[in-house]
Structure formats: structure tokens, C-alpha cells
């Protein structure tokens, strides 16, 4: 039994380190000025425009610009949501195994919210970037989803581990 506790602590330390790594990644992206940030997302936007409109390159320039603008918006917001989903997942696993409606689960989402708040504030100091409440809410939603996924994964892993222990005891 003590061995399981030791593994859990190592696992939590690993995910705490991953949480810190994701936080640094977010900080670096938020430090980019508007032009650099646009270049970073433009390669994904190129893919998105062809998904949104298969005939994109045959459209008139005004229509291409409209499609590009929409795709760029979607890519940027999905990037916010996705990286904060990873942050929420890592922070939640670092918080340890638990049920969904606990203070630690709420704390994980609150942590995501507070980091999103600080990130948006930090981003406002980068040239051409701004602090947007909408982005903060998208980020928080991503952190909440990451927490939900982690609780589900930890629950499934717990069920599998319990079944394996039962099988070992019977043998």
C-alpha cells in the first residue's frame, strides 16, 4: 500500500512539472507581439481556410479575406481553449485523485481562471495585443474541460487498478 502512495506522489510531481512547463509555454506565446503571433497561427489558418471553403483559392479576393478572417479567429480561439485544456488536465492530475465535485476540482478551475487573468494582463504589454475578457473565459472553459477529462481518466484508471487488485487477490 505504501508503494502506491509513493507512486502517486511521483506522478503528482511529474504533472506539477508539466503544469509549470505549460504555464511557461503560455507565457512565451503571450509575450509575442501581434505580428509574430499572427505568423505563428497563420500555418494552421491556411489549413482551416481549405476546410471551411474547399474552393478558397478560386474565390474572389474579398471573399478570401472574409474566410481568412473567420478561420484565423477560430484557430486563435481554439489555440486558447486547447492549451488551457492541457493546463487544466495537468494541474488537475497534480492535485491528485478525487471526485468531481470537490474543493480541489474547484481549485483547479480557479487556478486556470487566475492564470488566464494574469496571462491576459501580461499579454496587454505585448505590442499590438490586448487583454480580452472573452479570451479569459475561453481559457477558463479549457481549464474546466481539462479538469473534467482528468477526473474521468483518473476514475477509469482507479477502476482498472481496483479490478486488477481483486484479480490478484483471487489468484
CSV table of N, CA, C and O in Angstrom, one decimal, residues 58-155:
chain,number,residue,atom,x,y,z
A,58,UNK,N,-10.0,29.8,-55.3
A,58,UNK,CA,-10.7,30.2,-56.5
A,58,UNK,C,-11.8,31.3,-56.2
A,58,UNK,O,-12.4,31.8,-57.1
A,59,UNK,N,-11.9,31.7,-55.0
A,59,UNK,CA,-12.8,32.7,-54.5
A,59,UNK,C,-12.3,34.1,-54.9
A,59,UNK,O,-11.0,34.3,-55.0
A,60,UNK,N,-13.1,35.1,-55.0
A,60,UNK,CA,-12.6,36.5,-55.2
A,60,UNK,C,-11.9,37.0,-54.0
A,60,UNK,O,-12.1,36.5,-52.9
A,61,UNK,N,-10.9,37.9,-54.1
A,61,UNK,CA,-10.1,38.3,-53.0
A,61,UNK,C,-10.9,38.8,-51.8
A,61,UNK,O,-10.5,38.5,-50.7
A,62,UNK,N,-12.0,39.5,-52.0
A,62,UNK,CA,-12.8,39.9,-50.8
A,62,UNK,C,-13.3,38.8,-50.0
A,62,UNK,O,-13.3,38.8,-48.8
A,63,UNK,N,-13.8,37.8,-50.8
A,63,UNK,CA,-14.3,36.5,-50.1
A,63,UNK,C,-13.2,35.8,-49.4
A,63,UNK,O,-13.4,35.3,-48.3
A,64,UNK,N,-12.0,35.7,-50.0
A,64,UNK,CA,-10.9,35.0,-49.4
A,64,UNK,C,-10.5,35.7,-48.1
A,64,UNK,O,-10.2,35.1,-47.1
A,65,UNK,N,-10.5,37.1,-48.1
A,65,UNK,CA,-10.2,37.8,-46.9
A,65,UNK,C,-11.2,37.6,-45.8
A,65,UNK,O,-10.8,37.4,-44.6
A,66,UNK,N,-12.5,37.5,-46.1
A,66,UNK,CA,-13.5,37.2,-45.2
A,66,UNK,C,-13.3,35.8,-44.6
A,66,UNK,O,-13.4,35.6,-43.3
A,67,UNK,N,-13.1,34.8,-45.4
A,67,UNK,CA,-12.8,33.5,-45.0
A,67,UNK,C,-11.6,33.4,-44.1
A,67,UNK,O,-11.6,32.7,-43.0
A,68,UNK,N,-10.5,34.1,-44.5
A,68,UNK,CA,-9.3,34.1,-43.7
A,68,UNK,C,-9.5,34.6,-42.3
A,68,UNK,O,-9.0,34.1,-41.3
A,69,UNK,N,-10.2,35.7,-42.3
A,69,UNK,CA,-10.5,36.4,-41.0
A,69,UNK,C,-11.3,35.4,-40.1
A,69,UNK,O,-11.0,35.3,-38.9
A,70,UNK,N,-12.3,34.8,-40.6
A,70,UNK,CA,-13.1,33.8,-39.8
A,70,UNK,C,-12.2,32.7,-39.4
A,70,UNK,O,-12.3,32.3,-38.2
A,71,UNK,N,-11.5,32.1,-40.3
A,71,UNK,CA,-10.6,30.9,-39.9
A,71,UNK,C,-9.6,31.3,-38.9
A,71,UNK,O,-9.3,30.6,-38.0
A,72,UNK,N,-9.0,32.5,-39.1
A,72,UNK,CA,-8.0,33.0,-38.1
A,72,UNK,C,-8.6,33.1,-36.7
A,72,UNK,O,-8.0,32.7,-35.7
A,73,UNK,N,-9.8,33.7,-36.6
A,73,UNK,CA,-10.5,33.8,-35.4
A,73,UNK,C,-10.7,32.4,-34.7
A,73,UNK,O,-10.4,32.3,-33.5
A,74,UNK,N,-11.2,31.5,-35.5
A,74,UNK,CA,-11.4,30.1,-35.0
A,74,UNK,C,-10.1,29.5,-34.5
A,74,UNK,O,-10.1,28.9,-33.4
A,75,UNK,N,-9.1,29.6,-35.3
A,75,UNK,CA,-7.8,29.0,-34.9
A,75,UNK,C,-7.2,29.6,-33.6
A,75,UNK,O,-6.8,28.9,-32.7
A,76,UNK,N,-7.3,30.9,-33.5
A,76,UNK,CA,-6.8,31.6,-32.3
A,76,UNK,C,-7.6,31.2,-31.1
A,76,UNK,O,-7.0,30.9,-30.0
A,77,UNK,N,-8.9,31.1,-31.2
A,77,UNK,CA,-9.7,30.8,-30.0
A,77,UNK,C,-9.5,29.3,-29.7
A,77,UNK,O,-9.5,29.0,-28.5
A,78,UNK,N,-9.4,28.4,-30.6
A,78,UNK,CA,-9.2,27.0,-30.4
A,78,UNK,C,-7.8,26.8,-29.7
A,78,UNK,O,-7.6,26.0,-28.9
A,79,UNK,N,-6.8,27.7,-30.1
A,79,UNK,CA,-5.5,27.6,-29.5
A,79,UNK,C,-5.6,27.9,-28.0
A,79,UNK,O,-5.0,27.2,-27.2
A,80,UNK,N,-6.3,29.0,-27.7
A,80,UNK,CA,-6.5,29.4,-26.3
A,80,UNK,C,-7.1,28.2,-25.6
A,80,UNK,O,-6.7,27.8,-24.5
A,81,UNK,N,-8.3,27.7,-26.1
A,81,UNK,CA,-9.0,26.7,-25.4
A,81,UNK,C,-8.2,25.4,-25.2
A,81,UNK,O,-8.1,24.8,-24.2
A,82,UNK,N,-7.5,25.0,-26.3
A,82,UNK,CA,-6.7,23.8,-26.2
A,82,UNK,C,-5.5,23.8,-25.2
A,82,UNK,O,-5.3,22.9,-24.5
A,83,UNK,N,-4.8,24.9,-25.3
A,83,UNK,CA,-3.6,24.9,-24.4
A,83,UNK,C,-4.1,25.0,-22.9
A,83,UNK,O,-3.4,24.5,-22.0
A,84,UNK,N,-5.2,25.7,-22.7
A,84,UNK,CA,-5.7,25.7,-21.3
A,84,UNK,C,-6.4,24.4,-20.9
A,84,UNK,O,-6.4,24.1,-19.7
A,85,UNK,N,-6.8,23.7,-21.9
A,85,UNK,CA,-7.3,22.3,-21.6
A,85,UNK,C,-6.2,21.4,-21.1
A,85,UNK,O,-6.3,20.7,-20.1
A,86,UNK,N,-5.0,21.6,-21.7
A,86,UNK,CA,-3.8,20.8,-21.3
A,86,UNK,C,-3.4,21.3,-19.9
A,86,UNK,O,-3.1,20.5,-19.0
A,87,UNK,N,-3.4,22.6,-19.7
A,87,UNK,CA,-3.1,23.2,-18.4
A,87,UNK,C,-4.0,22.6,-17.3
A,87,UNK,O,-3.6,22.2,-16.2
A,88,UNK,N,-5.3,22.7,-17.6
A,88,UNK,CA,-6.3,22.2,-16.6
A,88,UNK,C,-6.1,20.7,-16.3
A,88,UNK,O,-6.2,20.3,-15.2
A,89,UNK,N,-5.8,19.9,-17.3
A,89,UNK,CA,-5.6,18.5,-17.2
A,89,UNK,C,-4.4,18.2,-16.3
A,89,UNK,O,-4.4,17.5,-15.3
A,90,UNK,N,-3.2,18.9,-16.6
A,90,UNK,CA,-2.0,18.7,-15.9
A,90,UNK,C,-2.1,19.1,-14.4
A,90,UNK,O,-1.7,18.4,-13.5
A,91,UNK,N,-2.7,20.3,-14.2
A,91,UNK,CA,-2.9,20.8,-12.9
A,91,UNK,C,-3.8,20.0,-12.1
A,91,UNK,O,-3.6,19.7,-10.9
A,92,UNK,N,-4.9,19.4,-12.7
A,92,UNK,CA,-5.8,18.6,-12.0
A,92,UNK,C,-5.2,17.2,-11.6
A,92,UNK,O,-5.4,16.8,-10.5
A,93,UNK,N,-4.4,16.7,-12.5
A,93,UNK,CA,-3.7,15.4,-12.1
A,93,UNK,C,-2.7,15.7,-11.0
A,93,UNK,O,-2.6,14.9,-10.1
A,94,UNK,N,-2.1,16.8,-11.0
A,94,UNK,CA,-1.1,17.2,-10.0
A,94,UNK,C,-1.9,17.3,-8.6
A,94,UNK,O,-1.3,17.0,-7.6
A,95,UNK,N,-3.1,17.7,-8.7
A,95,UNK,CA,-3.9,17.9,-7.5
A,95,UNK,C,-4.3,16.5,-6.9
A,95,UNK,O,-4.7,16.5,-5.7
A,96,UNK,N,-4.2,15.5,-7.6
A,96,UNK,CA,-4.5,14.1,-7.1
A,96,UNK,C,-5.9,13.6,-7.4
A,96,UNK,O,-6.7,14.3,-7.9
A,97,UNK,N,-6.0,12.3,-7.2
A,97,UNK,CA,-7.3,11.6,-7.5
A,97,UNK,C,-8.4,12.1,-6.5
A,97,UNK,O,-8.1,12.2,-5.3
A,98,UNK,N,-9.5,12.3,-7.1
A,98,UNK,CA,-10.7,12.8,-6.3
A,98,UNK,C,-12.0,12.6,-7.1
A,98,UNK,O,-12.0,12.3,-8.2
A,99,UNK,N,-13.0,13.0,-6.4
A,99,UNK,CA,-14.3,13.0,-7.1
A,99,UNK,C,-14.5,14.4,-7.8
A,99,UNK,O,-13.7,15.3,-7.5
A,100,UNK,N,-15.5,14.5,-8.6
A,100,UNK,CA,-15.6,15.7,-9.5
A,100,UNK,C,-16.0,16.9,-8.6
A,100,UNK,O,-15.3,18.0,-8.8
A,101,UNK,N,-16.9,16.8,-7.8
A,101,UNK,CA,-17.4,18.0,-7.0
A,101,UNK,C,-16.7,18.1,-5.7
A,101,UNK,O,-17.2,17.8,-4.6
A,102,UNK,N,-15.4,18.6,-5.7
A,102,UNK,CA,-14.6,18.7,-4.5
A,102,UNK,C,-14.0,20.1,-4.6
A,102,UNK,O,-13.9,20.8,-5.7
A,103,UNK,N,-13.4,20.5,-3.5
A,103,UNK,CA,-12.7,21.8,-3.5
A,103,UNK,C,-11.5,21.8,-4.3
A,103,UNK,O,-11.1,22.8,-4.9
A,104,UNK,N,-10.8,20.6,-4.4
A,104,UNK,CA,-9.6,20.5,-5.3
A,104,UNK,C,-10.0,20.7,-6.7
A,104,UNK,O,-9.3,21.3,-7.5
A,105,UNK,N,-11.2,20.1,-7.1
A,105,UNK,CA,-11.6,20.3,-8.5
A,105,UNK,C,-11.9,21.8,-8.8
A,105,UNK,O,-11.5,22.3,-9.8
A,106,UNK,N,-12.7,22.4,-7.9
A,106,UNK,CA,-13.0,23.8,-8.0
A,106,UNK,C,-11.7,24.6,-8.0
A,106,UNK,O,-11.5,25.6,-8.8
A,107,UNK,N,-10.7,24.2,-7.1
A,107,UNK,CA,-9.4,24.9,-7.1
A,107,UNK,C,-8.7,24.8,-8.4
A,107,UNK,O,-8.0,25.8,-8.8
A,108,UNK,N,-8.8,23.7,-9.1
A,108,UNK,CA,-8.1,23.6,-10.4
A,108,UNK,C,-8.7,24.5,-11.4
A,108,UNK,O,-7.9,25.2,-12.1
A,109,UNK,N,-10.0,24.7,-11.4
A,109,UNK,CA,-10.6,25.6,-12.3
A,109,UNK,C,-10.3,27.0,-12.0
A,109,UNK,O,-10.0,27.9,-12.8
A,110,UNK,N,-10.3,27.3,-10.7
A,110,UNK,CA,-10.0,28.6,-10.2
A,110,UNK,C,-8.5,29.0,-10.5
A,110,UNK,O,-8.2,30.1,-11.0
A,111,UNK,N,-7.7,28.0,-10.4
A,111,UNK,CA,-6.3,28.2,-10.8
A,111,UNK,C,-6.2,28.5,-12.3
A,111,UNK,O,-5.5,29.5,-12.7
A,112,UNK,N,-6.9,27.8,-13.1
A,112,UNK,CA,-7.0,28.1,-14.6
A,112,UNK,C,-7.5,29.5,-14.8
A,112,UNK,O,-6.9,30.3,-15.7
A,113,UNK,N,-8.5,29.9,-14.1
A,113,UNK,CA,-9.1,31.3,-14.3
A,113,UNK,C,-8.1,32.3,-13.9
A,113,UNK,O,-7.9,33.3,-14.6
A,114,UNK,N,-7.4,32.1,-12.7
A,114,UNK,CA,-6.4,33.1,-12.3
A,114,UNK,C,-5.2,33.2,-13.2
A,114,UNK,O,-4.7,34.3,-13.5
A,115,UNK,N,-4.8,32.1,-13.7
A,115,UNK,CA,-3.7,32.1,-14.7
A,115,UNK,C,-4.1,32.8,-16.0
A,115,UNK,O,-3.3,33.6,-16.6
A,116,UNK,N,-5.3,32.5,-16.4
A,116,UNK,CA,-5.9,33.2,-17.6
A,116,UNK,C,-5.9,34.7,-17.4
A,116,UNK,O,-5.6,35.5,-18.3
A,117,UNK,N,-6.4,35.1,-16.2
A,117,UNK,CA,-6.4,36.5,-15.9
A,117,UNK,C,-5.0,37.2,-16.0
A,117,UNK,O,-4.8,38.2,-16.6
A,118,UNK,N,-4.1,36.5,-15.3
A,118,UNK,CA,-2.7,37.0,-15.3
A,118,UNK,C,-2.1,37.0,-16.7
A,118,UNK,O,-1.4,37.9,-17.1
A,119,UNK,N,-2.5,36.0,-17.5
A,119,UNK,CA,-1.9,35.9,-18.9
A,119,UNK,C,-2.5,37.0,-19.8
A,119,UNK,O,-1.7,37.6,-20.5
A,120,UNK,N,-3.8,37.2,-19.6
A,120,UNK,CA,-4.4,38.3,-20.5
A,120,UNK,C,-3.8,39.7,-20.1
A,120,UNK,O,-3.5,40.5,-20.9
A,121,UNK,N,-3.5,39.9,-18.8
A,121,UNK,CA,-2.9,41.1,-18.3
A,121,UNK,C,-1.5,41.2,-18.9
A,121,UNK,O,-1.1,42.3,-19.4
A,122,UNK,N,-0.7,40.1,-18.8
A,122,UNK,CA,0.6,40.1,-19.3
A,122,UNK,C,0.6,40.4,-20.8
A,122,UNK,O,1.4,41.1,-21.3
A,123,UNK,N,-0.3,39.8,-21.5
A,123,UNK,CA,-0.4,39.9,-23.0
A,123,UNK,C,-0.6,41.4,-23.4
A,123,UNK,O,-0.2,41.8,-24.5
A,124,UNK,N,-1.3,42.1,-22.5
A,124,UNK,CA,-1.6,43.5,-22.9
A,124,UNK,C,-0.3,44.4,-23.0
A,124,UNK,O,-0.4,45.5,-23.5
A,125,UNK,N,0.8,43.9,-22.5
A,125,UNK,CA,2.1,44.6,-22.5
A,125,UNK,C,2.8,44.3,-23.8
A,125,UNK,O,3.9,44.8,-24.1
A,126,UNK,N,2.3,43.3,-24.6
A,126,UNK,CA,3.0,43.0,-25.9
A,126,UNK,C,2.4,43.8,-27.0
A,126,UNK,O,1.2,44.1,-27.0
A,127,UNK,N,3.3,44.3,-27.9
A,127,UNK,CA,2.8,45.3,-28.9
A,127,UNK,C,1.7,44.7,-29.8
A,127,UNK,O,1.8,43.6,-30.3
A,128,UNK,N,0.7,45.5,-29.9
A,128,UNK,CA,-0.5,45.1,-30.8
A,128,UNK,C,-1.4,44.1,-30.1
A,128,UNK,O,-2.4,43.6,-30.8
A,129,UNK,N,-1.2,43.7,-28.9
A,129,UNK,CA,-2.0,42.7,-28.2
A,129,UNK,C,-2.9,43.4,-27.2
A,129,UNK,O,-2.6,44.5,-26.8
A,130,UNK,N,-3.9,42.7,-26.8
A,130,UNK,CA,-4.8,43.3,-25.8
A,130,UNK,C,-5.3,42.3,-24.8
A,130,UNK,O,-5.1,41.1,-24.9
A,131,UNK,N,-5.8,42.8,-23.7
A,131,UNK,CA,-6.4,42.0,-22.6
A,131,UNK,C,-7.9,41.8,-22.9
A,131,UNK,O,-8.6,42.8,-23.0
A,132,UNK,N,-8.3,40.6,-23.2
A,132,UNK,CA,-9.7,40.4,-23.6
A,132,UNK,C,-10.4,39.5,-22.6
A,132,UNK,O,-10.0,38.3,-22.4
A,133,UNK,N,-11.6,39.9,-22.1
A,133,UNK,CA,-12.4,39.1,-21.1
A,133,UNK,C,-12.8,37.8,-21.8
A,133,UNK,O,-12.8,36.8,-21.2
A,134,UNK,N,-13.2,37.9,-23.1
A,134,UNK,CA,-13.7,36.7,-23.9
A,134,UNK,C,-12.6,35.7,-23.9
A,134,UNK,O,-12.9,34.5,-23.6
A,135,UNK,N,-11.3,36.0,-24.1
A,135,UNK,CA,-10.2,35.1,-24.1
A,135,UNK,C,-10.0,34.4,-22.7
A,135,UNK,O,-9.8,33.2,-22.6
A,136,UNK,N,-10.2,35.3,-21.7
A,136,UNK,CA,-10.1,34.7,-20.3
A,136,UNK,C,-11.1,33.7,-20.1
A,136,UNK,O,-10.9,32.7,-19.4
A,137,UNK,N,-12.4,33.9,-20.6
A,137,UNK,CA,-13.4,33.0,-20.4
A,137,UNK,C,-13.2,31.7,-21.2
A,137,UNK,O,-13.5,30.6,-20.7
A,138,UNK,N,-12.7,31.9,-22.4
A,138,UNK,CA,-12.4,30.7,-23.2
A,138,UNK,C,-11.3,29.9,-22.6
A,138,UNK,O,-11.4,28.6,-22.5
A,139,UNK,N,-10.3,30.5,-22.0
A,139,UNK,CA,-9.2,29.9,-21.3
A,139,UNK,C,-9.7,29.1,-20.1
A,139,UNK,O,-9.4,27.9,-19.9
A,140,UNK,N,-10.6,29.7,-19.3
A,140,UNK,CA,-11.2,29.1,-18.2
A,140,UNK,C,-12.0,27.9,-18.6
A,140,UNK,O,-12.0,26.9,-17.9
A,141,UNK,N,-12.7,28.0,-19.6
A,141,UNK,CA,-13.5,26.9,-20.1
A,141,UNK,C,-12.6,25.7,-20.5
A,141,UNK,O,-12.9,24.5,-20.2
A,142,UNK,N,-11.5,26.0,-21.1
A,142,UNK,CA,-10.5,25.0,-21.5
A,142,UNK,C,-9.9,24.3,-20.2
A,142,UNK,O,-9.8,23.1,-20.1
A,143,UNK,N,-9.6,25.1,-19.2
A,143,UNK,CA,-9.1,24.6,-17.9
A,143,UNK,C,-10.2,23.7,-17.3
A,143,UNK,O,-9.8,22.6,-16.7
A,144,UNK,N,-11.4,24.1,-17.3
A,144,UNK,CA,-12.5,23.3,-16.7
A,144,UNK,C,-12.6,22.0,-17.5
A,144,UNK,O,-12.8,20.9,-16.9
A,145,UNK,N,-12.6,22.0,-18.8
A,145,UNK,CA,-12.6,20.8,-19.6
A,145,UNK,C,-11.5,19.9,-19.3
A,145,UNK,O,-11.6,18.6,-19.1
A,146,UNK,N,-10.3,20.4,-19.1
A,146,UNK,CA,-9.1,19.6,-18.8
A,146,UNK,C,-9.2,19.0,-17.4
A,146,UNK,O,-8.9,17.8,-17.2
A,147,UNK,N,-9.8,19.7,-16.5
A,147,UNK,CA,-10.1,19.1,-15.2
A,147,UNK,C,-11.1,18.0,-15.3
A,147,UNK,O,-10.9,16.9,-14.7
A,148,UNK,N,-12.2,18.2,-16.0
A,148,UNK,CA,-13.2,17.1,-16.2
A,148,UNK,C,-12.6,15.9,-16.8
A,148,UNK,O,-12.8,14.7,-16.4
A,149,UNK,N,-11.8,16.1,-17.9
A,149,UNK,CA,-11.1,14.9,-18.5
A,149,UNK,C,-10.2,14.2,-17.5
A,149,UNK,O,-10.2,13.0,-17.5
A,150,UNK,N,-9.5,14.9,-16.7
A,150,UNK,CA,-8.5,14.3,-15.8
A,150,UNK,C,-9.3,13.5,-14.7
A,150,UNK,O,-8.8,12.4,-14.4
A,151,UNK,N,-10.4,14.0,-14.2
A,151,UNK,CA,-11.1,13.3,-13.2
A,151,UNK,C,-11.7,12.0,-13.8
A,151,UNK,O,-11.7,11.0,-13.2
A,152,UNK,N,-12.2,12.1,-15.1
A,152,UNK,CA,-12.7,10.9,-15.7
A,152,UNK,C,-11.6,9.9,-15.9
A,152,UNK,O,-11.7,8.7,-15.6
A,153,UNK,N,-10.4,10.4,-16.4
A,153,UNK,CA,-9.3,9.4,-16.7
A,153,UNK,C,-8.8,8.8,-15.4
A,153,UNK,O,-8.6,7.6,-15.3
A,154,UNK,N,-8.7,9.6,-14.3
A,154,UNK,CA,-8.2,9.1,-13.0
A,154,UNK,C,-9.2,8.1,-12.5
A,154,UNK,O,-8.9,7.1,-11.8
A,155,UNK,N,-10.5,8.4,-12.7
A,155,UNK,CA,-11.6,7.5,-12.2
A,155,UNK,C,-11.5,6.1,-13.0
A,155,UNK,O,-11.6,5.1,-12.3
